[in-house]
Amino acid sequence: MARCHLHKFGGSSLADADCYRRVAHILLTHGHSDDLIVVSAAGKSTNFLFKLLSLKANGLLWQEELHALIHYQQELIEQLLSSGAARSLRERLSTDKAQLMSLLSLAQLSDYQSHQVVSFGERWSARLLAALLRESRVGAIDVDARTLLIADEGAVPQIQVPVSRQRVQALLEAHPNERIVITGFICAKETGETLLLGRNGSDYSATLIASLADIDRVTIWTDVEGVFNADPNKINDATLLKSLSLHEADRLAHLGSPVLHNRTLQPLFDTQVSLAVRSSYASHTDFTLIAPKSSSASAPVVTSLNSISLFNMTFKGDLPALLDELKQAELAPLAHWSVNINKLELAFTHENEKQAKALFERLQDVYDVSHITVRTDFGLVALVSADAQLYRRGFARLLSRDAKALFNDDLSLVTLVPHSQVNLLTQKVHRRCAGPRKRICVVLFGTGNIGSAWIDLFHQSRESLNKELEASVELIGLVSSKKALIQKEKIELTQWQDSFEKQAIAWDFEHLLTELDAVECDELIALDMSASMELTLKYSALFARGIHIVSANKLAGSGPLSFYHELKSQLGNRRLFWRYNASCGAGLPIQHALNDLHHNSGDSIQAIGGIFSGTLCWLFEYFDGVKPFSQLVLEAKALGLTEPDPRDDLSGRDMQRKLLILAREIGLPLELDDIKLHSLVPEALATLPLDAFIKRIHELDNGLQQQFEAAKEQNQVLRYVATLDDVSGALQAEVSLQWVDASHAYANLTPGDNVFVIRSQFYQDNPLIIRGPGAGRAVTAAAVQSDLAHICHDLLKE
């Protein structure tokens, strides 16, 4: 069977004897008998070896430092191995010491000899870990990667893939049931000279060997749990990412992630190898999995560099060609900006500054590059996500005048700021874009016709709304007149009716509030799609619990003025929102228009009029004097266009309440009785039982027929109209049957429409007219959804 796992352990995971024991335990409990293992030098061994070279180069004594390093290695051997195994490794270590002394005693070391000195750290680690595994009675060998990885020399060694793959595959065939411990960081030329793979070379060795060995999974065991959505040393609420796409990880690494290096990831492209980043100090905890086909990160990642090198140059060449040249040289910039037609700025890490400068100097003539200068007074802040563009607006709002405009590509947003602003901006971007997503919970009162239409609409729009808000809006409660279902987790929208039927229980208001208090959320919004006066009277209690309200129910907005003022006062005292656009005109933006004119534009509204009932619009558009009015009413009832009792429409009470709502929106302190109401229902029919009313409904016809004929003689038509007129200072408000000219805005409507006519200081001779469907489950649900979205936006404003 093909081997499936390679484990890589860094120096911090092999810092002392306890660390080695922990690593051996991980391999025995999380691994298999044929795993590959790649190791770095133990602890600070590589730093020691580079220090020896530095002391040698500067003519200083290195012997004491070498003694300390050998003593450290001897201590590890003595503490970990039994006497027989320890003796063998001590003898080999003594031979290594002699070889190191011989190399360091040379008058001049070549680069290859210096590389050989540094290579001892990894060789000691591999040798010791393999011996420790054998002490646990499992098969294990150590292998020097210089026998496997053959490379051509360059600024960074370039691996000869075919020959290296052949050697790796031969090694696997020769040791089918043994753990193979391989040195990281080092490789060799075909002639045998030692080469170093550079920064993070051991991680690169691991992914490279995995790709050559056709391994399914590489786990890099380190001193952190994985990749976080920000540096946890700088951001207290940084969270671990459980998954990350390879492309996101690559961009994050390129932008300076302390956990990942972009070279480490390159061997994984065009393979099926996944990469896990785990803590060797807490192997039981969650970790980050990076896979070529992984879904994008659960949250955007914010990263930063306190200082970068910003190249400024005069440039007249082909920018895409230059960027491709830089990419081929493994010097792709962190970001770039075209300052104007001939000026270009490119950001690089300090690590790449020297190589980038040399490359630009070589390419000056090819790309017409001149006047190259480098600034180092900027740091970098970036956001990485497959959905980066969703966060552009939020990120951009946080930029100071000193910041560079956002650079963006498919996976990232990048800016540069002065050093002093890096940490603060990183915190702000994380808090706004990558911090814990706010959870806004919704409870729906009224699961009938309009309520179910809203759920369908919410199901369709929730994902896009959540992306736009950068939050999570969830339906957690369903309440009818008799039963309620409140969940701590969101209700599955595709099967809400089944869940409500099986799980909803009888409720009382106090128990319902207790259940809502137990829901963990940042904000709670109640949607009232009932026509319940009892629920309306509970609005104050909902506000007292910090619950926002969206009303399609018009009873609160048109209730007693003292009650209305009490509700408004509660909103003013706290950061609470109550929107009720659906209570008048359904989805038509009448309240939006009135608020904008009255509060924002400096206009003065003088009159509001219109037909606010789709039912009454339908009746009078079709009333032509041929068919009796009562017959039209019965037809409308059969079509479901009226309330169950048509008198609820014919009385005009609904239009009276809507006119009151609009009057209060423009600051008029009216009571319902301040609006004169002229009902279409004669007093003799008003209080009859419904069946008796239907039997006598023909009694409506005589008076209406006479009015129709009289109006027709004047080239006018009958319309049931609401009017509010405050032009003269003597307020007039009424709802009544009126004669209007055949050319009037009220006279030629689509049956079932609402129309609102607004006259103001700005709209006098040519009034503002808003017309369209003013009733219906779909448009009312849309109005409620609009109000919900507006409240969510208001809640999430900085």
PDB file of C-alpha atoms in Angstrom, residues 94 138 323 509 524:
ATOM      1  CA  SER A  94      32.534  12.297  18.831  1.00  0.00           C
ATOM      2  CA  VAL A 138       9.360   0.037  16.247  1.00  0.00           C
ATOM      3  CA  LEU A 323       5.481  41.205 -12.856  1.00  0.00           C
ATOM      4  CA  PHE A 509     -45.549  35.824  27.030  1.00  0.00           C
ATOM      5  CA  LEU A 524     -32.578  40.181  18.664  1.00  0.00           C
TER       6      LEU A 524
END
